[in-house]
Amino acid sequence: MATHYDIEQDMRYLQLLANSFPTIADASTEIINLRAIMNLPKGTEHFLADIHGEYEAFQHVLKNASGNIKRKVNELFGNTLREAEKRELCTLIYYPEQKLELVKATESDLNDWYHITIHQLVAICRDVSSKYTRSKVRKSLPAEFSYIIQELLHERTEDTNKTAYVNVIIDTIISIGRADDFIVAIANVIQRLAIDQLHILGDIYDRGPGAHIIMDTMANYHSWDIQWGNHDMLWMGACAGNDACICNVIRLSLRYANLATLEEGYGINLVPLATFAMECYGDDPCEEFQPHMNGGATQMDDKTKRLTAQMHKAIAIIQFKEEAKIYERHPEWGMQDRELFKNVDFEHGTITLDGKEYEMRSNNFPTINPKHPNELTFEEKTLMGKLHHSFMISEKLHKHMRLMLRHGCMYAVYNNNLLFHASIPLNDDGSLKEVEIYPGHSYSGQKLMHHTGMMIRTAFQSDSEDAEKQYAIDYFLYLWCGPNSPLFDKSKMATFERYFIADKATWHEEKGNYFKLRDNEEVVDRILNSFHVTGPNRHIINGHVPVHVANGENPIKAGGKLMVIDGGFSQAYHKETGIAGYTLVYHSRGLQLVQHEPFTSAADAIQRGTDIKSTTQIVELSAHRMLVADTDKGQELRQQIDDLQELLYAYRHGFIKEQERKK
């Protein structure tokens, strides 16, 4: 109970609170409401990582809620519908507009189908909405059908007094020609309510063809957050004006033959690069730069593949030069050893690494001056000016990066789960490693992630000091490939070696200690303590490194305290991992890891009713059904209730006078 002293201390805050709850009745009603909310079941959280532009698979997982909607349909209609009928109903929920067109082309008694189907959809919607307040459900409804859906959700045909009422509503929807629109609306509501909060653990970008489509989807999504990944960071760096990041973004797009995001999504003009590449490398087979066959290269003709390879080589050479300029500017990073053109004997076509000489796979470098190998030619400078300008004026790219900043951070803690993309740098003994991110300023653990996030935001602040902002822009490159970057955490990024040296021993990238020690419970506990994550059921959840399921690797580590949910959404990883991604689902009864098989296509799902085949593994079951009271939201509501009780005390003891309600 509030005291006289407490009230005097908090008077300014209580005066503000009184504007929202001007009477004792208002404050009392809100306390009743909040206490009731705390006893609802916990909302369902979904965790995804490393989507890498695979927009069709990503959107399908959102639509089917990682199999949650299919499970609901089975629970409701398991003994009353055939498997084919349940499959058709699920497909209708996932793709209502497209499925309706197919149904209308084949169904002989459409009105009867409408009547049965709408009843089924209402039953499913009632089930998925049951864990939310009426207010929250109402806010998720489309305006044009809000009243009708509310009536159908809260009235049942089992109530004999309301049977005719409900049936007439549905019959009227059909008779006035609104059945299609209503079905689309209620299917979208079911999708919306099946996932309460979506967590993306990084890497929306690169490899796949539709990162921009994913970002468009997220722009309209009801509730989501992202912990930035190294590939997201690369695009953010390119958007901020880091030329080395711009080169990397273009190079990766060419390597995987997926230019749709660059050209169609963001309007980046690659014609100057194509012209330059044909002039410089017209007679070069560019064999080591052929596009990756797991990308879009299988759909290319030979002429296009050749041009892609030439562009790929041209931008890679410029990239290595641009990176060298940044390494020279920042010797404190200790990355000048990655200026590998300085180690090349261009006359003999060899390179010396760690005292050992290797033969180069090719030695055609028409734009390199052996005496000054890291200098751009006039033509390369001109080209980079055009590419830089194209990135700077892309309105949609900047819109999407602002979305990344608004919903993103380096890490997050939700309901005793610590979320980040890749790693927390560690020393050999598993202790938290101090990493210098500003000259003379080193941090570890939570402080490292916090200050890294602050630096990233500095790069986009118009009021930042020029030197501070330029350092932040440069730092995107370190976050992409720096040995102590929490988004990379390897000894090196062996891009140069993979292109130009046949000896695969030079390709080795030694993983940081986090990846070596993350199965150790003591180390995981130390990290969780650093981030002040408490409670008996606390976890680290991250992605970044694909789990090799085909080789028997387990995504659950450290006695269940750490989960790696990168199962390879990207087609480029399917052979390597043996699956096509994970989704972690955290609902009121516990944690479930859903393992997905490769997705064919949305068209196949619509035509044949195919779904992503998923296998669910129970990670952790709760001893009791978790309520809102057991979550972070519950803690917030408790504080709000305490504040409102102080307000009641202030009203009743005359510290604050009740106000008249505004009419």
XYZ file of C-alpha atoms in Angstrom:
663
model
C 0.000 0.000 0.000
C 1.263 3.466 -0.850
C 2.349 5.719 2.039
C 2.152 9.466 2.577
C 5.892 9.689 1.859
C 5.597 7.657 -1.381
C 2.802 9.890 -2.647
C 4.771 13.082 -2.075
C 7.796 11.598 -3.890
C 5.733 10.466 -6.894
C 3.302 13.385 -7.152
C 4.516 14.644 -10.531
C 4.183 11.190 -12.096
C 0.761 10.636 -10.501
C -0.491 13.939 -11.897
C 0.434 12.707 -15.378
C -1.194 9.320 -14.723
C -4.357 11.085 -13.598
C -4.739 12.539 -17.108
C -5.320 8.996 -18.395
C -7.408 7.831 -15.419
C -9.229 10.951 -14.186
C -11.515 9.258 -11.642
C -11.450 6.540 -8.991
C -13.759 4.499 -11.199
C -11.370 4.747 -14.176
C -8.339 3.691 -12.123
C -10.272 0.863 -10.455
C -11.547 -0.473 -13.784
C -8.012 -0.499 -15.206
C -6.671 -2.401 -12.172
C -9.402 -5.018 -12.636
C -8.574 -5.232 -16.351
C -4.806 -5.594 -15.825
C -5.196 -8.256 -13.138
C -7.469 -10.225 -15.469
C -4.968 -9.937 -18.353
C -2.214 -11.355 -16.135
C -4.188 -14.591 -15.847
C -4.504 -15.163 -19.595
C -2.188 -17.748 -21.219
C 1.177 -16.452 -22.432
C 1.184 -15.352 -26.080
C 3.046 -17.452 -28.644
C 6.533 -16.266 -29.614
C 8.203 -17.442 -32.828
C 11.961 -17.340 -33.390
C 13.547 -17.451 -36.863
C 17.157 -16.980 -37.959
C 19.174 -16.709 -41.166
C 16.351 -16.312 -43.670
C 18.791 -15.118 -46.373
C 16.283 -13.793 -48.865
C 14.166 -16.972 -49.086
C 10.963 -14.988 -49.017
C 8.522 -17.720 -50.139
C 9.601 -20.155 -47.405
C 9.669 -17.320 -44.860
C 6.204 -16.074 -45.753
C 4.814 -19.605 -45.680
C 6.212 -20.184 -42.186
C 4.508 -16.962 -41.084
C 1.257 -18.035 -42.705
C 1.216 -21.518 -41.160
C 2.712 -20.325 -37.838
C 5.311 -23.113 -38.006
C 2.583 -25.741 -38.177
C 0.581 -24.229 -35.304
C -2.462 -23.558 -37.483
C -2.384 -27.109 -38.840
C -2.238 -28.391 -35.247
C -5.276 -26.278 -34.339
C -7.208 -27.626 -37.331
C -6.358 -31.205 -36.340
C -7.447 -30.589 -32.743
C -10.757 -29.044 -33.794
C -11.687 -31.292 -36.734
C -9.519 -34.388 -36.240
C -12.422 -36.881 -36.282
C -14.890 -34.982 -38.424
C -12.862 -34.074 -41.524
C -10.778 -36.216 -43.849
C -7.055 -35.452 -44.174
C -7.576 -33.971 -47.641
C -10.317 -31.674 -46.311
C -8.139 -30.487 -43.431
C -5.312 -29.849 -45.877
C -7.641 -27.803 -48.103
C -8.838 -25.803 -45.104
C -5.255 -25.032 -44.033
C -4.328 -23.919 -47.542
C -7.354 -21.628 -47.590
C -6.129 -19.977 -44.378
C -2.577 -19.571 -45.734
C -3.499 -18.340 -49.242
C -7.177 -17.285 -49.158
C -7.348 -15.192 -52.347
C -5.602 -17.759 -54.544
C -7.379 -20.768 -53.052
C -10.799 -19.169 -53.484
C -10.205 -18.841 -57.229
C -9.467 -22.571 -57.469
C -12.501 -23.495 -55.362
C -14.868 -21.355 -57.445
C -13.579 -23.032 -60.609
C -14.297 -26.553 -59.328
C -17.008 -26.423 -56.623
C -20.498 -27.395 -57.845
C -22.486 -26.042 -54.852
C -20.593 -22.895 -53.910
C -23.143 -21.539 -51.416
C -23.069 -24.767 -49.421
C -19.246 -24.705 -49.466
C -19.281 -21.082 -48.267
C -21.632 -21.911 -45.395
C -19.621 -24.882 -44.117
C -16.252 -23.191 -44.622
C -17.166 -19.952 -42.847
C -18.406 -21.924 -39.834
C -15.088 -23.801 -39.789
C -13.019 -20.622 -40.070
C -14.984 -18.976 -37.264
C -14.309 -22.002 -35.031
C -10.563 -21.786 -35.752
C -10.507 -18.016 -35.227
C -12.342 -18.453 -31.915
C -9.703 -20.957 -30.797
C -6.635 -18.872 -31.716
C -8.177 -15.740 -30.182
C -9.082 -17.399 -26.883
C -5.833 -16.409 -25.134
C -6.255 -12.701 -25.835
C -8.486 -10.005 -24.392
C -11.485 -8.886 -26.420
C -9.791 -5.517 -26.763
C -6.642 -7.006 -28.304
C -8.665 -9.206 -30.659
C -10.785 -6.225 -31.675
C -7.689 -4.188 -32.548
C -6.485 -6.968 -34.859
C -9.714 -7.097 -36.867
C -10.191 -5.385 -40.245
C -12.504 -2.401 -39.896
C -15.018 -3.512 -42.523
C -15.759 -6.828 -40.785
C -14.870 -5.986 -37.195
C -18.395 -5.994 -35.794
C -19.463 -9.132 -37.665
C -16.380 -11.148 -36.670
C -16.777 -10.072 -33.021
C -20.386 -11.250 -33.026
C -19.480 -14.608 -34.565
C -16.556 -15.142 -32.179
C -18.614 -14.513 -29.073
C -21.844 -16.237 -30.066
C -22.057 -19.989 -30.592
C -24.510 -22.153 -32.508
C -24.520 -24.508 -29.488
C -26.572 -21.838 -27.730
C -30.043 -22.658 -29.040
C -31.190 -19.104 -28.438
C -28.496 -17.805 -30.801
C -28.407 -20.528 -33.493
C -30.662 -18.691 -35.911
C -28.884 -15.405 -35.198
C -25.471 -16.840 -36.119
C -26.772 -18.697 -39.171
C -28.524 -15.615 -40.540
C -25.305 -13.577 -40.237
C -23.423 -16.158 -42.303
C -26.294 -16.633 -44.805
C -26.482 -12.883 -45.324
C -22.726 -12.580 -45.879
C -23.115 -15.155 -48.665
C -26.320 -13.773 -50.186
C -25.012 -10.219 -50.551
C -21.844 -11.403 -52.309
C -19.372 -10.696 -49.488
C -18.317 -14.283 -48.757
C -14.960 -14.046 -50.554
C -13.999 -10.813 -48.814
C -15.077 -12.189 -45.437
C -13.079 -15.405 -45.885
C -9.956 -13.445 -46.835
C -10.428 -11.182 -43.818
C -10.934 -13.943 -41.249
C -8.070 -16.050 -42.693
C -5.736 -13.078 -42.215
C -6.994 -12.626 -38.645
C -6.207 -16.290 -37.901
C -2.669 -15.820 -39.238
C -2.313 -12.627 -37.198
C -3.454 -14.166 -33.900
C -1.464 -17.408 -34.281
C 1.814 -15.501 -33.676
C 1.906 -12.918 -30.898
C 5.564 -11.863 -31.269
C 8.092 -12.687 -33.993
C 11.822 -12.629 -33.205
C 14.250 -12.649 -36.155
C 17.770 -13.533 -35.041
C 19.525 -11.877 -37.940
C 20.463 -12.289 -41.590
C 17.452 -11.356 -43.665
C 19.839 -10.399 -46.486
C 22.048 -12.088 -49.136
C 22.020 -15.369 -51.081
C 18.273 -15.654 -51.751
C 16.314 -13.520 -54.232
C 13.825 -11.643 -52.069
C 15.242 -9.851 -49.021
C 13.410 -6.687 -50.109
C 10.132 -8.633 -50.222
C 10.747 -9.889 -46.686
C 11.367 -6.327 -45.528
C 8.150 -5.186 -47.214
C 6.350 -7.947 -45.310
C 7.902 -6.827 -42.022
C 6.947 -3.186 -42.644
C 3.307 -4.215 -42.156
C 3.799 -6.963 -39.560
C 2.033 -6.497 -36.248
C 4.820 -7.179 -33.719
C 8.440 -8.119 -34.412
C 12.049 -7.458 -33.513
C 15.393 -8.308 -35.078
C 18.838 -8.904 -33.657
C 21.094 -7.773 -36.489
C 23.178 -10.369 -38.323
C 26.475 -9.935 -40.153
C 24.746 -9.891 -43.548
C 22.229 -7.304 -42.365
C 25.176 -5.282 -41.085
C 26.764 -5.395 -44.530
C 23.673 -3.842 -46.109
C 23.384 -1.292 -43.331
C 27.026 -0.368 -43.961
C 26.356 -0.028 -47.682
C 23.375 2.201 -46.944
C 25.534 4.329 -44.616
C 28.064 4.857 -47.430
C 30.853 2.349 -46.656
C 32.292 1.575 -50.125
C 33.854 -1.721 -48.986
C 30.403 -2.834 -47.805
C 28.876 -1.698 -51.110
C 31.383 -3.883 -52.970
C 30.688 -6.865 -50.702
C 26.929 -6.528 -51.169
C 27.293 -6.472 -54.959
C 29.873 -9.287 -54.961
C 27.647 -11.619 -52.913
C 24.660 -10.852 -55.123
C 26.704 -11.779 -58.204
C 28.198 -14.853 -56.558
C 24.729 -16.288 -55.872
C 23.274 -14.929 -59.138
C 20.540 -13.148 -57.223
C 20.383 -9.552 -58.436
C 16.649 -9.109 -57.835
C 17.049 -7.405 -54.458
C 19.667 -4.987 -55.797
C 18.100 -4.134 -59.143
C 14.356 -4.708 -58.766
C 14.082 -4.099 -55.034
C 16.347 -1.089 -54.592
C 16.942 0.215 -58.116
C 20.738 -0.087 -57.925
C 22.140 0.574 -61.399
C 24.670 -2.143 -62.286
C 25.027 -1.147 -65.962
C 28.247 0.858 -65.271
C 29.735 -2.214 -63.566
C 28.754 -4.452 -66.489
C 30.306 -2.017 -68.990
C 33.502 -1.725 -66.966
C 33.753 -5.522 -66.515
C 33.372 -6.232 -70.225
C 36.071 -3.702 -71.054
C 38.561 -4.941 -68.445
C 37.874 -8.669 -68.403
C 36.406 -9.325 -71.857
C 39.075 -11.930 -72.667
C 39.244 -13.380 -69.143
C 37.321 -16.666 -68.574
C 36.952 -15.660 -64.869
C 36.553 -19.326 -63.973
C 36.957 -18.771 -60.233
C 34.141 -16.191 -60.350
C 31.425 -18.312 -61.928
C 28.111 -17.786 -60.097
C 27.144 -20.264 -57.385
C 24.988 -23.036 -58.843
C 22.753 -23.153 -55.764
C 21.707 -19.570 -56.462
C 20.003 -18.456 -59.670
C 22.838 -19.564 -61.968
C 21.025 -22.689 -63.158
C 18.506 -20.447 -64.950
C 21.175 -18.419 -66.781
C 22.352 -18.883 -70.337
C 26.096 -19.120 -70.974
C 26.423 -15.506 -72.144
C 24.783 -14.170 -68.975
C 26.903 -16.435 -66.780
C 30.052 -15.135 -68.450
C 29.049 -11.505 -67.948
C 28.081 -12.244 -64.328
C 31.498 -13.802 -63.706
C 33.261 -10.783 -65.249
C 31.250 -8.379 -63.084
C 31.916 -10.604 -60.097
C 35.687 -10.411 -60.618
C 35.642 -6.681 -61.294
C 33.835 -5.840 -58.056
C 35.895 -8.342 -56.018
C 39.167 -6.676 -57.066
C 37.772 -3.257 -56.174
C 36.491 -4.658 -52.869
C 39.942 -5.848 -51.801
C 41.333 -2.401 -52.589
C 38.551 -0.574 -50.724
C 39.004 -2.826 -47.702
C 42.761 -2.150 -47.702
C 42.120 1.611 -47.548
C 40.022 1.161 -44.385
C 42.577 -1.187 -42.787
C 45.245 1.444 -43.407
C 43.079 4.084 -41.745
C 42.619 1.890 -38.677
C 45.841 0.086 -37.734
C 44.349 -0.404 -34.243
C 42.145 -3.121 -35.741
C 45.209 -5.237 -36.484
C 43.898 -6.231 -39.923
C 46.601 -4.880 -42.222
C 47.709 -8.477 -42.799
C 44.495 -8.833 -44.866
C 45.887 -6.479 -47.546
C 46.844 -9.560 -49.540
C 47.658 -7.882 -52.869
C 50.846 -6.689 -51.132
C 51.914 -10.345 -50.853
C 51.419 -11.166 -54.545
C 54.333 -11.573 -56.975
C 52.458 -10.445 -60.091
C 55.369 -11.316 -62.386
C 55.438 -14.983 -61.364
C 51.792 -15.395 -60.362
C 52.461 -16.442 -56.761
C 51.530 -15.245 -53.295
C 53.383 -15.654 -49.996
C 51.361 -16.303 -46.837
C 52.950 -17.017 -43.434
C 56.309 -17.568 -45.124
C 54.968 -20.125 -47.624
C 54.657 -19.496 -51.370
C 51.504 -20.537 -53.233
C 50.706 -20.489 -56.920
C 47.778 -18.249 -57.864
C 44.869 -19.857 -59.698
C 44.923 -16.940 -62.138
C 47.170 -13.920 -62.670
C 45.140 -11.546 -64.823
C 44.968 -8.240 -62.936
C 44.753 -5.465 -65.539
C 43.706 -2.820 -62.991
C 46.526 -3.418 -60.491
C 49.765 -1.463 -60.345
C 52.248 -3.905 -58.707
C 54.061 -1.006 -57.045
C 50.808 0.329 -55.530
C 48.460 -2.668 -55.652
C 45.748 -1.180 -53.441
C 45.230 1.978 -55.484
C 42.065 2.307 -57.566
C 42.509 3.202 -61.217
C 40.758 6.296 -62.548
C 38.098 4.069 -64.135
C 37.558 2.180 -60.870
C 37.194 5.436 -58.933
C 34.653 6.662 -61.470
C 32.727 3.400 -61.241
C 32.714 3.466 -57.420
C 31.418 7.028 -57.512
C 28.444 5.894 -59.595
C 27.756 2.833 -57.433
C 28.055 4.868 -54.237
C 25.600 7.431 -55.603
C 23.150 4.695 -56.581
C 23.123 3.340 -53.013
C 22.817 6.805 -51.475
C 19.733 7.780 -53.514
C 17.835 4.478 -53.152
C 14.767 5.613 -51.237
C 13.508 2.092 -50.591
C 16.881 0.848 -49.326
C 17.028 3.698 -46.826
C 13.427 3.048 -45.794
C 14.224 -0.599 -45.098
C 17.384 0.236 -43.161
C 15.406 2.688 -41.024
C 13.026 -0.191 -40.347
C 16.035 -2.297 -39.301
C 17.132 0.421 -36.889
C 13.647 0.911 -35.470
C 12.997 -2.772 -34.765
C 16.570 -3.952 -34.279
C 19.508 -4.104 -31.928
C 22.592 -6.228 -31.311
C 20.859 -8.299 -28.644
C 17.593 -8.552 -26.729
C 16.282 -10.280 -23.619
C 12.707 -11.572 -23.785
C 11.133 -13.714 -21.078
C 14.481 -15.046 -19.774
C 15.779 -15.734 -23.283
C 18.936 -13.936 -24.470
C 18.785 -13.381 -28.222
C 21.681 -12.477 -30.498
C 22.806 -13.494 -33.956
C 26.262 -15.000 -33.704
C 28.525 -14.868 -30.672
C 29.847 -13.221 -27.530
C 33.672 -12.961 -27.828
C 35.421 -15.122 -25.215
C 38.947 -15.745 -23.990
C 40.482 -19.220 -24.157
C 39.317 -19.969 -20.600
C 35.710 -19.033 -21.402
C 35.811 -15.659 -19.651
C 34.312 -12.638 -21.417
C 36.776 -11.027 -23.826
C 37.519 -7.313 -23.793
C 37.194 -5.891 -27.320
C 38.276 -2.392 -28.310
C 35.575 -0.804 -30.422
C 36.484 2.862 -29.992
C 40.191 3.735 -29.807
C 41.067 3.359 -26.131
C 37.631 2.000 -25.148
C 37.211 -1.739 -24.596
C 34.126 -3.653 -23.484
C 32.975 -7.225 -22.982
C 29.683 -9.110 -22.775
C 26.564 -6.988 -22.453
C 28.460 -3.685 -22.537
C 30.235 -4.718 -25.746
C 26.923 -5.452 -27.472
C 25.344 -2.254 -26.127
C 28.163 0.054 -27.245
C 28.390 -1.696 -30.625
C 24.699 -0.987 -31.152
C 25.210 2.640 -30.157
C 28.034 2.977 -32.691
C 25.863 1.543 -35.457
C 23.211 4.166 -34.757
C 25.871 6.899 -34.760
C 26.557 6.124 -38.438
C 22.988 7.171 -39.275
C 22.725 10.243 -37.023
C 22.781 13.526 -38.916
C 23.949 15.422 -35.829
C 26.962 13.171 -35.125
C 30.407 14.743 -35.236
C 32.124 14.106 -38.575
C 35.091 12.105 -37.202
C 32.886 10.021 -34.911
C 30.401 9.323 -37.708
C 33.145 8.390 -40.210
C 34.669 5.956 -37.707
C 31.253 4.372 -37.185
C 30.769 4.034 -40.957
C 34.196 2.409 -41.298
C 33.415 0.063 -38.399
C 30.730 -1.712 -40.420
C 33.576 -3.484 -42.224
C 35.066 -4.675 -38.926
C 31.662 -5.966 -37.827
C 31.449 -7.882 -41.118
C 34.845 -9.570 -40.989
C 36.836 -8.453 -37.928
C 38.287 -11.305 -35.819
C 36.704 -10.060 -32.567
C 33.422 -8.919 -34.081
C 30.440 -10.450 -32.226
C 28.849 -10.864 -35.660
C 31.803 -12.804 -37.146
C 34.236 -14.090 -34.489
C 36.700 -15.946 -36.717
C 40.411 -15.549 -37.358
C 39.813 -14.194 -40.865
C 37.382 -14.114 -43.766
C 39.178 -16.124 -46.439
C 37.383 -14.612 -49.448
C 40.630 -13.769 -51.259
C 42.130 -17.222 -50.657
C 39.021 -19.028 -51.917
C 39.123 -17.091 -55.173
C 42.823 -17.189 -55.928
C 44.569 -20.048 -54.088
C 43.890 -23.702 -54.889
C 45.374 -25.043 -51.639
C 42.331 -25.370 -49.366
C 44.502 -25.242 -46.258
C 44.640 -21.465 -46.803
C 40.842 -21.287 -46.761
C 40.595 -22.275 -43.107
C 38.834 -19.770 -40.869
C 39.519 -20.556 -37.217
C 36.324 -20.126 -35.216
C 36.345 -18.005 -32.077
C 36.113 -19.423 -28.581
C 32.356 -18.894 -28.341
C 31.781 -21.540 -31.008
C 34.260 -23.904 -29.341
C 32.865 -23.490 -25.820
C 29.126 -22.945 -26.313
C 28.305 -26.519 -25.244
C 29.781 -25.779 -21.809
C 27.027 -24.938 -19.283
C 29.391 -22.942 -17.077
C 30.383 -20.700 -19.990
C 26.762 -20.225 -21.036
C 25.802 -19.334 -17.450
C 28.598 -16.757 -17.358
C 27.257 -15.110 -20.510
C 23.692 -15.118 -19.193
C 24.869 -13.564 -15.931
C 26.624 -10.815 -17.894
C 23.298 -9.876 -19.477
C 21.441 -10.127 -16.138
C 19.232 -12.946 -17.407
C 17.887 -14.717 -14.343
C 15.546 -17.551 -13.485
C 15.773 -21.349 -13.605
C 14.631 -21.633 -17.239
C 16.917 -19.195 -19.017
C 18.387 -19.719 -22.469
C 20.626 -18.308 -25.175
C 19.057 -18.449 -28.633
C 21.094 -17.606 -31.740
C 21.764 -18.556 -35.352
C 24.620 -17.668 -37.757
C 26.286 -21.091 -38.035
C 24.161 -23.724 -39.808
C 23.472 -26.840 -37.758
C 24.688 -29.901 -39.675
C 21.708 -32.113 -38.900
C 22.703 -34.560 -41.631
C 25.942 -35.209 -39.705
C 24.148 -35.720 -36.414
C 24.740 -32.266 -34.903
C 22.240 -31.294 -32.220
C 20.893 -27.720 -32.237
C 20.311 -27.912 -28.472
C 23.516 -27.409 -26.496
C 24.829 -26.792 -22.951
C 22.265 -29.046 -21.326
C 19.366 -27.275 -23.025
C 20.520 -23.753 -22.101
C 21.600 -22.789 -25.636
C 19.752 -23.296 -28.906
C 21.139 -22.689 -32.396
C 18.233 -22.266 -34.795
C 20.062 -21.744 -38.098
C 19.034 -24.874 -39.942
C 19.657 -23.461 -43.396
C 16.682 -21.530 -44.815
C 18.917 -20.623 -47.755
C 18.878 -23.117 -50.628
C 22.656 -22.807 -50.729
C 22.805 -24.616 -47.366
C 20.281 -27.420 -47.926
C 22.830 -30.023 -48.976
C 25.135 -28.977 -46.151
C 22.544 -29.085 -43.354
C 20.177 -31.745 -44.646
C 17.117 -29.634 -43.707
C 15.659 -26.228 -44.592
C 15.523 -24.269 -41.395
C 14.279 -24.212 -37.828
C 11.603 -22.306 -36.036
C 11.579 -22.142 -32.261
C 8.095 -21.772 -30.807
C 7.613 -20.595 -27.222
C 3.989 -20.879 -26.130
C 2.198 -21.195 -22.822
C 3.125 -24.855 -22.397
C 6.843 -24.570 -23.154
C 9.477 -24.489 -25.907
C 9.251 -26.479 -29.125
C 11.853 -26.647 -31.892
C 10.295 -27.133 -35.327
C 12.539 -28.616 -38.023
C 11.449 -27.820 -41.584
C 11.941 -29.743 -44.805
C 12.563 -27.759 -48.029
C 9.623 -25.695 -49.273
C 8.650 -26.213 -52.890
C 6.727 -23.045 -53.762
C 3.652 -21.035 -52.881
C 2.102 -22.075 -56.211
C 2.561 -25.742 -55.329
C 1.043 -25.160 -51.888
C -2.018 -23.521 -53.443
C -2.523 -26.031 -56.261
C -1.812 -29.264 -54.381
C -2.301 -28.252 -50.757
C 1.313 -29.072 -49.923
C 2.732 -27.668 -46.713
C 6.258 -27.478 -45.342
C 6.835 -30.850 -43.741
C 7.875 -30.090 -40.199
C 9.046 -32.184 -37.278
C 8.515 -30.869 -33.758
C 10.914 -31.566 -30.927
C 9.878 -30.611 -27.392
C 12.770 -28.713 -25.844
C 11.235 -27.819 -22.515
C 7.777 -28.234 -20.997
C 6.502 -25.960 -18.263
C 5.282 -27.521 -15.014
C 2.188 -25.331 -15.313
C 0.628 -23.458 -18.195
C 2.458 -20.154 -18.370
C 0.373 -17.044 -17.966
C 0.983 -13.430 -18.894
C 1.893 -13.001 -15.212
C 4.951 -15.249 -15.778
C 6.370 -13.041 -18.554
C 8.175 -9.709 -18.893
C 4.801 -8.227 -19.797
C 3.469 -9.506 -16.476
C 6.203 -7.590 -14.640
C 5.210 -4.422 -16.501
C 1.557 -4.962 -15.620
C 2.413 -5.455 -11.938
C 4.218 -2.118 -11.952
C 1.259 -0.465 -13.671
C -1.091 -1.932 -11.066
C 1.148 -0.639 -8.254
C 1.147 2.819 -9.852
C -2.633 2.799 -10.204
C -3.037 1.758 -6.583
C -0.893 4.748 -5.594
C -3.184 6.903 -7.718
C -6.226 5.485 -5.914
C -4.585 6.303 -2.579
C -3.895 9.845 -3.779
C -7.530 10.284 -4.886
C -8.985 8.881 -1.663
C -6.724 10.910 0.611
C -7.082 14.195 -1.220
C -3.594 14.518 -2.708
C -5.170 14.650 -6.171
C -8.717 15.631 -7.042
C -10.844 13.568 -9.400
C -11.511 15.219 -12.739
C -14.615 15.284 -14.861
C -14.550 12.899 -17.783
C -14.124 14.590 -21.128
C -17.244 14.293 -23.217
